[in-house]
Short mmCIF file of C-alpha atoms in Angstrom, two decimals:
data_model
loop_
_atom_site.label_atom_id
_atom_site.label_comp_id
_atom_site.label_asym_id
_atom_site.label_seq_id
_atom_site.Cartn_x
_atom_site.Cartn_y
_atom_site.Cartn_z
CA UNK A 1 6.69 -26.09 -72.13
CA UNK A 2 9.90 -26.74 -70.35
CA UNK A 3 10.38 -23.00 -69.72
CA UNK A 4 6.89 -22.59 -68.24
CA UNK A 5 7.07 -25.75 -66.27
CA UNK A 6 10.23 -24.71 -64.70
CA UNK A 7 8.86 -21.18 -64.03
CA UNK A 8 5.84 -22.54 -62.18
CA UNK A 9 8.14 -24.94 -60.19
CA UNK A 10 10.02 -22.18 -58.84
CA UNK A 11 7.00 -20.31 -57.94
CA UNK A 12 5.54 -23.35 -56.37
CA UNK A 13 8.65 -23.75 -54.32
CA UNK A 14 8.83 -20.20 -53.31
CA UNK A 15 5.24 -20.28 -51.84
CA UNK A 16 5.25 -23.94 -50.74
CA UNK A 17 8.00 -23.61 -48.32
CA UNK A 18 6.59 -20.80 -46.12
CA UNK A 19 3.11 -22.10 -46.34
CA UNK A 20 4.35 -25.62 -45.29
CA UNK A 21 6.28 -24.30 -42.35
CA UNK A 22 3.44 -22.11 -41.12
CA UNK A 23 1.08 -25.04 -41.46
CA UNK A 24 3.45 -27.39 -39.60
CA UNK A 25 4.13 -24.77 -36.84
CA UNK A 26 0.31 -24.63 -36.27
CA UNK A 27 -0.11 -28.39 -36.24
CA UNK A 28 2.94 -28.52 -33.79
CA UNK A 29 1.11 -26.09 -31.58
CA UNK A 30 -2.45 -27.30 -31.65
CA UNK A 31 -1.84 -30.89 -32.15
CA UNK A 32 -3.17 -32.89 -29.21
CA UNK A 33 -0.99 -35.91 -28.37
CA UNK A 34 -2.87 -39.22 -28.81
CA UNK A 35 -0.58 -41.41 -26.80
CA UNK A 36 -1.33 -39.79 -23.44
CA UNK A 37 -2.02 -42.46 -20.87
CA UNK A 38 -2.90 -42.34 -17.05
CA UNK A 39 0.17 -42.67 -15.03
CA UNK A 40 0.97 -45.93 -13.21
CA UNK A 41 1.23 -45.41 -9.42
CA UNK A 42 3.74 -47.84 -7.73
CA UNK A 43 5.32 -47.98 -4.45
CA UNK A 44 8.93 -46.83 -4.03
CA UNK A 45 10.47 -50.23 -3.11
CA UNK A 46 9.05 -51.52 -6.56
CA UNK A 47 11.07 -48.93 -8.55
CA UNK A 48 14.57 -49.81 -9.87
CA UNK A 49 17.71 -47.67 -9.21
CA UNK A 50 17.48 -45.59 -12.34
CA UNK A 51 13.91 -44.58 -11.52
CA UNK A 52 14.81 -43.60 -8.07
CA UNK A 53 17.78 -41.52 -9.22
CA UNK A 54 15.21 -39.68 -11.39
CA UNK A 55 12.99 -38.90 -8.45
CA UNK A 56 15.69 -37.61 -6.06
CA UNK A 57 15.33 -33.93 -7.12
CA UNK A 58 11.62 -34.18 -6.12
CA UNK A 59 12.27 -35.35 -2.51
CA UNK A 60 11.59 -32.69 0.12
CA UNK A 61 14.72 -31.06 1.54
CA UNK A 62 13.79 -31.96 5.06
CA UNK A 63 14.36 -35.62 4.09
CA UNK A 64 17.76 -35.10 2.58
CA UNK A 65 18.95 -32.37 4.74
CA UNK A 66 18.54 -32.60 8.53
CA UNK A 67 19.03 -28.82 9.05
CA UNK A 68 15.83 -28.17 7.05
CA UNK A 69 12.44 -28.19 9.04
CA UNK A 70 9.33 -29.82 7.66
CA UNK A 71 6.54 -27.31 7.48
CA UNK A 72 3.53 -29.26 6.47
CA UNK A 73 1.46 -26.94 8.82
CA UNK A 74 2.55 -24.01 7.04
CA UNK A 75 1.60 -25.41 3.56
CA UNK A 76 -1.78 -26.40 5.00
CA UNK A 77 -2.17 -22.77 6.15
CA UNK A 78 -1.11 -21.42 2.67
CA UNK A 79 -3.42 -23.79 0.99
CA UNK A 80 -6.32 -22.71 3.07
CA UNK A 81 -5.55 -18.94 2.63
CA UNK A 82 -4.84 -19.23 -0.99
CA UNK A 83 -8.25 -17.99 -2.51
CA UNK A 84 -8.01 -14.94 -0.34
CA UNK A 85 -4.24 -14.54 -1.03
CA UNK A 86 -5.05 -14.87 -4.75
CA UNK A 87 -7.35 -11.89 -4.75
CA UNK A 88 -5.17 -9.87 -2.46
CA UNK A 89 -2.00 -10.36 -4.58
CA UNK A 90 -3.91 -9.68 -7.89
CA UNK A 91 -5.34 -6.59 -6.54
CA UNK A 92 -1.87 -5.43 -5.61
CA UNK A 93 -0.53 -6.49 -9.11
CA UNK A 94 -3.40 -4.45 -10.87
CA UNK A 95 -2.60 -1.33 -8.67
CA UNK A 96 1.17 -1.53 -9.44
CA UNK A 97 0.67 -2.18 -13.00
CA UNK A 98 -1.90 0.65 -13.72
CA UNK A 99 0.76 3.55 -13.76
CA UNK A 100 3.12 1.28 -15.77
CA UNK A 101 0.57 0.78 -18.38
CA UNK A 102 -0.41 4.47 -18.52
CA UNK A 103 2.91 5.36 -19.52
CA UNK A 104 2.69 3.53 -22.77
CA UNK A 105 -0.86 4.76 -23.65
CA UNK A 106 -0.57 7.13 -26.56
CA UNK A 107 2.71 5.86 -27.52
CA UNK A 108 3.45 3.44 -30.58
CA UNK A 109 -0.04 3.88 -31.60
CA UNK A 110 -1.16 2.05 -28.41
CA UNK A 111 -4.75 3.02 -27.37
CA UNK A 112 -5.23 0.92 -24.29
CA UNK A 113 -3.45 -1.90 -22.02
CA UNK A 114 -5.65 -3.79 -19.49
CA UNK A 115 -6.05 -7.13 -17.84
CA UNK A 116 -8.80 -9.31 -19.30
CA UNK A 117 -8.29 -11.76 -16.64
CA UNK A 118 -5.88 -11.98 -13.60
CA UNK A 119 -5.75 -14.90 -11.30
CA UNK A 120 -2.99 -16.99 -9.93
CA UNK A 121 -5.02 -20.09 -10.26
CA UNK A 122 -6.09 -22.81 -7.74
CA UNK A 123 -2.60 -24.20 -6.75
CA UNK A 124 -0.82 -22.45 -4.10
CA UNK A 125 2.96 -22.46 -3.83
CA UNK A 126 4.53 -25.21 -1.70
CA UNK A 127 7.45 -25.03 0.85
CA UNK A 128 9.58 -28.09 0.54
CA UNK A 129 11.59 -27.28 3.64
CA UNK A 130 12.72 -24.24 5.68
CA UNK A 131 16.09 -23.28 7.60
CA UNK A 132 16.21 -21.00 10.52
CA UNK A 133 19.33 -19.24 11.44
CA UNK A 134 20.33 -18.20 14.88
CA UNK A 135 21.55 -14.60 14.92
CA UNK A 136 22.86 -12.30 17.63
CA UNK A 137 21.04 -9.44 16.12
CA UNK A 138 17.60 -8.48 16.67
CA UNK A 139 16.28 -10.30 13.69
CA UNK A 140 14.87 -13.72 12.47
CA UNK A 141 16.41 -15.17 9.45
CA UNK A 142 14.61 -17.78 7.34
CA UNK A 143 15.54 -19.58 4.19
CA UNK A 144 12.52 -21.50 2.59
CA UNK A 145 12.76 -23.47 -0.56
CA UNK A 146 9.68 -22.61 -2.54
CA UNK A 147 8.41 -24.54 -5.50
CA UNK A 148 5.20 -23.37 -7.49
CA UNK A 149 3.72 -25.28 -10.48
CA UNK A 150 0.76 -23.27 -10.77
CA UNK A 151 -2.25 -22.86 -13.20
CA UNK A 152 -2.51 -19.12 -13.39
CA UNK A 153 -4.48 -17.26 -16.01
CA UNK A 154 -3.20 -13.69 -16.62
CA UNK A 155 -4.46 -12.33 -19.93
CA UNK A 156 -3.55 -8.85 -21.19
CA UNK A 157 -5.30 -7.02 -24.00
CA UNK A 158 -3.19 -4.56 -26.04
CA UNK A 159 -5.22 -2.33 -28.61
CA UNK A 160 -2.96 -1.19 -31.26
CA UNK A 161 -4.57 0.96 -34.04
CA UNK A 162 -7.50 -1.25 -35.00
CA UNK A 163 -5.92 -4.45 -33.88
CA UNK A 164 -6.70 -6.22 -30.56
CA UNK A 165 -3.75 -8.21 -29.36
CA UNK A 166 -4.19 -10.77 -26.59
CA UNK A 167 -1.17 -12.02 -24.49
CA UNK A 168 -1.69 -14.83 -22.03
CA UNK A 169 0.60 -16.25 -19.38
CA UNK A 170 -0.19 -19.96 -18.57
CA UNK A 171 1.62 -23.00 -16.73
CA UNK A 172 3.75 -21.04 -14.53
CA UNK A 173 6.64 -22.86 -12.81
CA UNK A 174 8.99 -21.19 -10.18
CA UNK A 175 11.68 -22.79 -8.11
CA UNK A 176 13.38 -20.44 -5.69
CA UNK A 177 15.65 -20.41 -2.53
CA UNK A 178 15.03 -16.88 -1.03
CA UNK A 179 16.35 -15.67 2.35
CA UNK A 180 13.88 -13.69 4.36
CA UNK A 181 15.05 -11.60 7.11
CA UNK A 182 12.52 -10.17 9.62
CA UNK A 183 13.95 -7.15 11.24
CA UNK A 184 14.11 -5.31 13.49
CA UNK A 185 12.35 -7.11 16.00
CA UNK A 186 10.09 -4.76 17.99
CA UNK A 187 7.50 -4.97 20.85
CA UNK A 188 4.63 -3.91 18.35
CA UNK A 189 2.44 -6.33 16.41
CA UNK A 190 3.38 -8.22 14.10
CA UNK A 191 6.62 -7.87 16.10
CA UNK A 192 8.92 -7.00 13.25
CA UNK A 193 9.35 -3.76 11.44
CA UNK A 194 9.91 -4.98 7.79
CA UNK A 195 11.24 -7.80 5.59
CA UNK A 196 14.38 -8.03 3.63
CA UNK A 197 14.44 -10.54 0.81
CA UNK A 198 17.37 -11.87 -1.11
CA UNK A 199 17.70 -14.98 -3.51
CA UNK A 200 20.48 -17.30 -2.55
CA UNK A 201 20.66 -18.65 -5.98
CA UNK A 202 19.28 -17.91 -9.56
CA UNK A 203 15.62 -18.89 -9.67
CA UNK A 204 14.26 -21.34 -12.32
CA UNK A 205 11.27 -19.95 -13.96
CA UNK A 206 9.05 -21.68 -16.73
CA UNK A 207 5.99 -20.67 -18.20
CA UNK A 208 3.84 -20.64 -21.50
CA UNK A 209 3.03 -17.48 -23.34
CA UNK A 210 0.23 -17.25 -25.80
CA UNK A 211 0.06 -14.63 -28.41
CA UNK A 212 -3.17 -14.56 -30.47
CA UNK A 213 -3.91 -18.08 -29.35
CA UNK A 214 -0.42 -19.63 -30.18
CA UNK A 215 2.30 -20.59 -27.71
CA UNK A 216 5.14 -18.43 -28.79
CA UNK A 217 7.48 -20.13 -26.44
CA UNK A 218 7.51 -23.19 -28.73
CA UNK A 219 9.41 -21.07 -31.37
CA UNK A 220 13.02 -22.75 -31.41
CA UNK A 221 15.40 -20.69 -29.52
CA UNK A 222 13.12 -18.27 -27.95
CA UNK A 223 12.34 -20.41 -24.74
CA UNK A 224 16.22 -20.58 -23.92
CA UNK A 225 16.54 -16.94 -24.67
CA UNK A 226 13.84 -15.90 -22.34
CA UNK A 227 14.87 -18.19 -19.53
CA UNK A 228 18.44 -16.99 -19.46
CA UNK A 229 17.15 -13.16 -19.57
CA UNK A 230 14.82 -13.74 -16.79
CA UNK A 231 17.53 -15.53 -14.65
CA UNK A 232 20.06 -12.78 -15.48
CA UNK A 233 17.71 -9.77 -14.88
CA UNK A 234 16.21 -11.07 -11.65
CA UNK A 235 19.74 -12.01 -10.50
CA UNK A 236 21.04 -8.49 -10.82
CA UNK A 237 17.96 -7.13 -8.89
CA UNK A 238 17.71 -9.69 -6.00
CA UNK A 239 20.46 -12.13 -5.99
CA UNK A 240 22.37 -11.93 -2.86
CA UNK A 241 23.94 -9.63 -1.52
CA UNK A 242 21.38 -7.50 -3.57
CA UNK A 243 18.13 -7.23 -1.47
CA UNK A 244 14.45 -6.20 -1.58
CA UNK A 245 13.38 -4.34 1.41
CA UNK A 246 9.63 -4.46 2.29
CA UNK A 247 8.51 -2.16 5.11
CA UNK A 248 5.91 -3.59 7.38
CA UNK A 249 5.39 -0.94 10.24
CA UNK A 250 5.85 2.84 10.06
CA UNK A 251 9.37 4.31 10.74
CA UNK A 252 8.09 6.30 13.67
CA UNK A 253 6.79 2.81 15.30
CA UNK A 254 10.02 0.87 14.74
CA UNK A 255 12.48 3.51 15.17
CA UNK A 256 15.16 2.38 17.78
CA UNK A 257 17.15 5.35 17.99
CA UNK A 258 20.80 5.27 18.75
CA UNK A 259 22.99 8.07 19.85
CA UNK A 260 24.24 10.28 17.05
CA UNK A 261 26.34 12.91 19.00
CA UNK A 262 26.89 14.79 22.23
CA UNK A 263 25.36 18.03 23.45
CA UNK A 264 27.70 20.02 25.51
CA UNK A 265 25.97 22.37 27.89
CA UNK A 266 27.62 25.09 29.94
CA UNK A 267 25.20 26.59 32.48
CA UNK A 268 26.80 30.01 32.85
CA UNK A 269 24.58 31.99 35.32
CA UNK A 270 21.01 33.28 36.08
CA UNK A 271 19.69 36.72 37.05
CA UNK A 272 16.71 38.22 38.89
CA UNK A 273 15.43 34.90 40.23
CA UNK A 274 12.25 34.80 42.36
CA UNK A 275 12.52 35.13 46.17
CA UNK A 276 11.27 32.07 47.73
CA UNK A 277 12.61 32.11 51.24
CA UNK A 278 11.42 34.14 54.17
CA UNK A 279 14.51 36.23 54.18
CA UNK A 280 13.89 37.27 50.59
CA UNK A 281 16.53 35.13 48.90
CA UNK A 282 16.48 31.48 47.09
CA UNK A 283 18.91 28.56 46.93
CA UNK A 284 18.83 27.95 43.32
CA UNK A 285 20.17 24.98 41.32
CA UNK A 286 19.45 23.68 37.69
CA UNK A 287 18.23 20.26 36.44
CA UNK A 288 18.99 19.65 32.65
CA UNK A 289 17.79 16.87 30.44
CA UNK A 290 16.86 16.00 26.90
CA UNK A 291 13.36 15.02 25.94
CA UNK A 292 12.97 11.45 25.11
CA UNK A 293 15.92 10.49 27.41
CA UNK A 294 15.08 8.15 30.32
CA UNK A 295 18.35 8.84 32.16
CA UNK A 296 18.35 10.76 35.29
CA UNK A 297 18.65 14.59 34.77
CA UNK A 298 21.78 16.37 35.32
CA UNK A 299 22.17 18.86 38.27
CA UNK A 300 24.37 21.94 39.11
CA UNK A 301 25.48 22.82 42.42
CA UNK A 302 23.27 24.72 44.83
CA UNK A 303 24.04 28.33 45.19
CA UNK A 304 22.89 29.36 48.72
CA UNK A 305 21.00 32.70 49.25
CA UNK A 306 21.60 34.14 45.68
CA UNK A 307 19.14 35.64 43.12
CA UNK A 308 21.93 36.02 40.60
CA UNK A 309 23.97 32.82 40.78
CA UNK A 310 27.00 31.87 38.74
CA UNK A 311 27.59 28.39 37.96
CA UNK A 312 29.93 28.11 34.87
CA UNK A 313 29.45 24.31 34.90
CA UNK A 314 29.55 21.83 32.16
CA UNK A 315 27.77 18.96 31.23
CA UNK A 316 27.54 16.36 28.43
CA UNK A 317 24.22 14.94 27.24
CA UNK A 318 23.86 12.03 24.71
CA UNK A 319 21.76 13.04 21.68
CA UNK A 320 19.70 10.60 19.55
CA UNK A 321 17.50 12.84 17.39
CA UNK A 322 18.84 16.44 17.00
CA UNK A 323 15.81 17.31 14.60
CA UNK A 324 13.27 16.64 17.31
CA UNK A 325 14.79 16.64 20.74
CA UNK A 326 14.77 19.60 23.13
CA UNK A 327 17.06 20.64 25.99
CA UNK A 328 14.92 21.01 29.16
CA UNK A 329 16.17 23.54 31.83
CA UNK A 330 14.47 23.56 35.27
CA UNK A 331 15.59 26.00 38.06
CA UNK A 332 14.54 25.00 41.58
CA UNK A 333 14.85 26.39 44.92
CA UNK A 334 16.56 24.03 47.14
CA UNK A 335 14.77 23.42 50.59
CA UNK A 336 16.03 21.29 53.41
CA UNK A 337 12.55 20.02 54.18
CA UNK A 338 9.69 19.06 51.73
CA UNK A 339 9.55 19.62 47.81
CA UNK A 340 12.01 21.86 46.31
CA UNK A 341 10.09 24.99 44.77
CA UNK A 342 10.16 25.62 41.05
CA UNK A 343 11.52 28.87 39.97
CA UNK A 344 10.98 28.47 36.24
CA UNK A 345 11.88 26.42 33.15
CA UNK A 346 12.52 26.81 29.44
CA UNK A 347 13.45 24.58 26.55
CA UNK A 348 16.02 24.93 23.56
CA UNK A 349 15.27 22.88 20.34
CA UNK A 350 18.44 21.09 19.24
CA UNK A 351 17.67 21.90 15.66
CA UNK A 352 18.78 25.68 16.41
CA UNK A 353 22.27 24.46 16.64
CA UNK A 354 24.85 24.03 14.00
CA UNK A 355 27.33 21.13 14.25
CA UNK A 356 30.59 22.07 16.31
CA UNK A 357 29.57 25.64 16.61
CA UNK A 358 29.13 27.11 20.16
CA UNK A 359 25.95 29.23 20.65
CA UNK A 360 25.00 31.25 23.55
CA UNK A 361 21.24 31.51 24.78
CA UNK A 362 19.62 34.05 27.06
CA UNK A 363 16.36 32.42 28.05
CA UNK A 364 13.39 33.99 29.98
CA UNK A 365 12.27 31.71 32.56
CA UNK A 366 8.52 30.52 32.39
CA UNK A 367 5.97 28.72 34.59
CA UNK A 368 4.70 26.61 32.03
CA UNK A 369 6.45 26.06 28.67
CA UNK A 370 3.88 23.69 27.36
CA UNK A 371 1.21 26.31 27.48
CA UNK A 372 2.56 29.66 26.27
CA UNK A 373 -0.92 31.35 27.07
CA UNK A 374 -0.78 30.39 30.66
CA UNK A 375 -1.36 33.81 32.54
CA UNK A 376 1.33 32.92 35.05
CA UNK A 377 3.93 33.16 32.16
CA UNK A 378 3.51 36.83 32.36
CA UNK A 379 5.16 37.04 35.63
CA UNK A 380 8.93 37.87 35.38
CA UNK A 381 10.92 34.97 36.92
CA UNK A 382 14.35 35.94 35.76
CA UNK A 383 16.71 34.67 33.10
CA UNK A 384 19.05 32.01 32.70
CA UNK A 385 22.32 32.11 30.41
CA UNK A 386 23.76 28.84 28.76
CA UNK A 387 26.07 27.91 26.06
CA UNK A 388 25.40 24.95 23.82
CA UNK A 389 27.55 22.92 21.33
CA UNK A 390 26.29 20.00 19.35
CA UNK A 391 29.08 17.61 18.21
CA UNK A 392 27.89 14.69 16.16
CA UNK A 393 29.69 11.44 15.98
CA UNK A 394 32.37 10.97 13.29
CA UNK A 395 30.96 9.09 10.31
CA UNK A 396 33.46 6.27 10.30
CA UNK A 397 31.75 4.61 13.29
CA UNK A 398 28.77 3.64 10.94
CA UNK A 399 31.03 2.36 8.30
CA UNK A 400 33.44 0.28 10.28
CA UNK A 401 30.97 -2.43 11.17
CA UNK A 402 28.17 -3.99 9.12
CA UNK A 403 27.50 -7.28 10.87
CA UNK A 404 27.41 -10.47 8.84
CA UNK A 405 24.66 -13.00 9.30
CA UNK A 406 25.67 -14.39 12.61
CA UNK A 407 26.16 -10.85 14.12
CA UNK A 408 29.81 -11.36 14.72
CA UNK A 409 32.32 -8.76 13.69
CA UNK A 410 35.87 -9.50 12.52
CA UNK A 411 38.49 -8.48 14.85
CA UNK A 412 41.17 -6.18 13.47
CA UNK A 413 43.57 -6.51 16.35
CA UNK A 414 45.68 -3.53 16.64
CA UNK A 415 45.46 -2.21 12.90
CA UNK A 416 43.19 0.64 13.77
CA UNK A 417 45.48 1.94 16.35
CA UNK A 418 48.47 2.23 13.98
CA UNK A 419 46.33 3.74 11.20
CA UNK A 420 45.12 6.76 13.28
CA UNK A 421 46.10 7.84 16.82
CA UNK A 422 43.31 10.43 16.91
CA UNK A 423 40.79 7.74 16.79
CA UNK A 424 42.28 6.01 19.61
CA UNK A 425 42.66 9.09 21.85
CA UNK A 426 39.49 11.02 20.98
CA UNK A 427 36.57 11.33 23.31
CA UNK A 428 33.24 9.51 22.72
CA UNK A 429 30.41 7.42 24.05
CA UNK A 430 30.67 3.83 25.03
CA UNK A 431 27.23 2.16 24.73
CA UNK A 432 26.77 -1.24 26.55
CA UNK A 433 23.72 -3.35 25.96
CA UNK A 434 23.12 -6.41 27.94
CA UNK A 435 21.00 -8.53 25.90
CA UNK A 436 20.36 -11.56 28.04
CA UNK A 437 21.92 -14.77 29.36
CA UNK A 438 21.40 -18.52 28.98
CA UNK A 439 21.77 -21.41 31.51
CA UNK A 440 22.55 -19.19 34.55
CA UNK A 441 21.80 -21.26 37.71
CA UNK A 442 22.19 -20.34 41.31
CA UNK A 443 22.60 -22.77 44.11
CA UNK A 444 19.63 -21.26 46.32
CA UNK A 445 17.68 -19.10 43.96
CA UNK A 446 17.45 -17.98 40.33
CA UNK A 447 16.44 -14.27 40.40
CA UNK A 448 19.14 -12.96 37.84
CA UNK A 449 20.30 -9.42 37.26
CA UNK A 450 23.62 -8.14 35.63
CA UNK A 451 25.92 -5.89 37.45
CA UNK A 452 28.24 -3.72 35.34
CA UNK A 453 31.41 -2.15 36.79
CA UNK A 454 33.50 0.12 34.60
CA UNK A 455 36.13 3.03 35.49
CA UNK A 456 34.61 3.07 39.10
CA UNK A 457 31.00 3.25 37.84
CA UNK A 458 28.57 0.61 38.74
CA UNK A 459 25.26 0.04 36.95
CA UNK A 460 22.88 -2.75 36.95
CA UNK A 461 19.92 -4.17 35.05
CA UNK A 462 16.46 -5.00 36.50
CA UNK A 463 16.00 -8.34 38.23
CA UNK A 464 14.19 -11.14 36.56
CA UNK A 465 12.30 -13.71 39.00
CA UNK A 466 12.74 -17.47 38.61
CA UNK A 467 14.37 -17.78 35.26
CA UNK A 468 17.70 -19.34 34.01
CA UNK A 469 17.44 -17.58 30.61
CA UNK A 470 16.93 -13.83 31.29
CA UNK A 471 16.30 -11.33 28.64
CA UNK A 472 17.09 -7.68 29.85
CA UNK A 473 18.00 -5.77 26.58
CA UNK A 474 19.02 -2.82 28.69
CA UNK A 475 21.42 -0.17 27.45
CA UNK A 476 23.94 1.74 29.50
CA UNK A 477 26.04 4.77 28.40
CA UNK A 478 29.45 5.92 29.48
CA UNK A 479 30.80 9.34 28.23
CA UNK A 480 34.57 9.10 28.22
CA UNK A 481 37.25 11.59 27.35
CA UNK A 482 39.32 9.16 25.53
CA UNK A 483 38.84 5.84 23.85
CA UNK A 484 39.01 2.88 26.18
CA UNK A 485 41.99 1.14 24.43
CA UNK A 486 43.58 -0.56 27.33
CA UNK A 487 40.29 -0.75 29.56
CA UNK A 488 38.16 -3.75 30.50
CA UNK A 489 34.45 -3.79 31.44
CA UNK A 490 33.38 -6.39 34.16
CA UNK A 491 29.92 -7.96 33.85
CA UNK A 492 28.81 -10.13 36.56
CA UNK A 493 25.43 -12.05 36.80
CA UNK A 494 23.97 -12.18 40.30
CA UNK A 495 20.87 -13.54 41.92
CA UNK A 496 18.94 -11.88 44.63
CA UNK A 497 16.59 -13.39 46.93
CA UNK A 498 13.26 -11.53 47.10
CA UNK A 499 12.38 -12.72 50.59
CA UNK A 500 14.34 -12.64 53.85
CA UNK A 501 17.37 -14.79 53.99
CA UNK A 502 20.95 -14.82 55.28
CA UNK A 503 22.20 -15.63 51.81
CA UNK A 504 20.68 -12.52 50.22
CA UNK A 505 22.77 -12.68 47.05
CA UNK A 506 24.94 -15.01 45.10
CA UNK A 507 27.18 -14.81 42.19
CA UNK A 508 25.96 -16.96 38.80
CA UNK A 509 29.10 -16.10 36.88
CA UNK A 510 31.23 -13.23 35.45
CA UNK A 511 33.20 -11.99 32.47
CA UNK A 512 35.79 -9.36 31.69
CA UNK A 513 35.75 -8.02 28.17
CA UNK A 514 38.65 -6.14 26.67
CA UNK A 515 37.51 -3.05 24.99
CA UNK A 516 40.27 -2.69 22.37
CA UNK A 517 38.32 -4.73 19.70
CA UNK A 518 35.29 -2.39 20.30
CA UNK A 519 37.44 0.67 19.62
CA UNK A 520 39.06 -0.70 16.53
CA UNK A 521 35.86 -2.20 15.04
CA UNK A 522 33.21 0.21 16.32
CA UNK A 523 31.00 -2.51 17.53
CA UNK A 524 30.95 -6.19 18.78
CA UNK A 525 27.86 -8.30 19.45
CA UNK A 526 28.85 -11.69 20.87
CA UNK A 527 28.06 -14.40 23.49
CA UNK A 528 30.59 -14.94 26.09
CA UNK A 529 31.01 -17.95 28.38
CA UNK A 530 30.72 -16.95 31.97
CA UNK A 531 33.54 -17.66 34.44
CA UNK A 532 32.60 -19.73 37.41
CA UNK A 533 29.47 -20.92 35.86
CA UNK A 534 29.00 -24.55 34.40
CA UNK A 535 27.21 -23.62 31.31
CA UNK A 536 26.26 -19.94 31.58
CA UNK A 537 26.58 -17.66 28.62
CA UNK A 538 25.88 -13.87 28.36
CA UNK A 539 24.92 -11.99 25.24
CA UNK A 540 26.60 -8.57 25.01
CA UNK A 541 26.53 -5.68 22.39
CA UNK A 542 28.96 -2.97 22.97
CA UNK A 543 29.47 0.08 20.54
CA UNK A 544 32.10 3.05 20.59
CA UNK A 545 31.18 6.20 18.89
CA UNK A 546 33.90 8.74 18.78
CA UNK A 547 33.22 12.63 18.64
#
């Protein structure tokens, strides 16, 4: 009996321990606490110091930090829109998850994966405060603090062989501090081309996960493992400086093309031009421009009384899109009185050119390039000979600057000059963009415009009436034979009276900018205090692109 009793004792112990653990686990999950009571609501002044310290993390940021804005209106907007946002977001989740689920069907004996229910619940996220950064770039930078203690019901049904496994996500809590950048700002609704999202700190994510009705997150050790895994993986993907780019508008709509190279055009000669004058001759000249370029066309000299003129004149045109732009050539007969007669025209697609390789073209002049079937195109109008060379800018211009949040670029002083004399002395294009000004005030009137003086050239923006904070956003281009290392550019804000007056113009302030930092850094984007102005500031963006 002693042996038999010991044997059954061992068997009972072997089976009893697992069964007891399983029963205890199930009771722990499904047991409803009986000591739950309604919370006691008291005023803050009635709380003791320990209770107040416990509440501090829940106080909105706009209370603790004055640089965070209160956004109750935005929370009200999200609350009212949440039923519709819930459906739209869930529809998006279904469409994104469908191809992912499809990859696993047929593998590991999985027959199907589908959502049994998908809703984000009735509780929307709450924004506890928002910070807005001022930037010199064409962008808007926001940093909201988002907390979401939601009641979603996301249930996935997995059919594995003859089993049906149900996984349910409940009681989701997310605390995150993202940085949302809306850029570029464009004059097309909704006025920004896309969103760039980055997390400024690792998010806190808490949720319940039910498998076959039981909360598996209650398993000791699993909850902490899942928490750390989510924080680590999300951090790898989206923790600053990693970003998530979300396009809003089509690229063709938001594209703000910048110069990428210079087209060298040599107008050599023309032969057998049409006779337009009474004496059987013509006085030809050529106008040349690039499609999509709003700058005035370049012109050759006029060759008087010549049907086979030779020019051998060279021009430089700034290229923004070599894949789509065309060189337009118009040959005119100059007349002293009246309109100049058009002798013919032709276009050359820039995509026919190879970088840094000169290519000569012999072009038949046409009446109408836009309509090849125009009967007047059959008439012989002569030919024009041109030589084209496309020189793209060097790649280092794009890598030397990558503006930080506030749009300012670190100055490298004279370091760039010592590294590469070719960079300093090479030809290129200086792009000067007058963004705007602030607090410019005249004694008699406030109709400001900006005047630029550089290397003997004078250019000016449009005049804006009755404003102290003009916004121009006008770009000017200077093609230079060498880098402007020792040069300055003079920018002066002036006001012009619209009606008759003895004091027609007055100066509102000026600034002289040394261009050595532009050459060394590739680009600057800064605000300068105006000389001879009480509080005036001008915002300038200057970029140097080297051939």
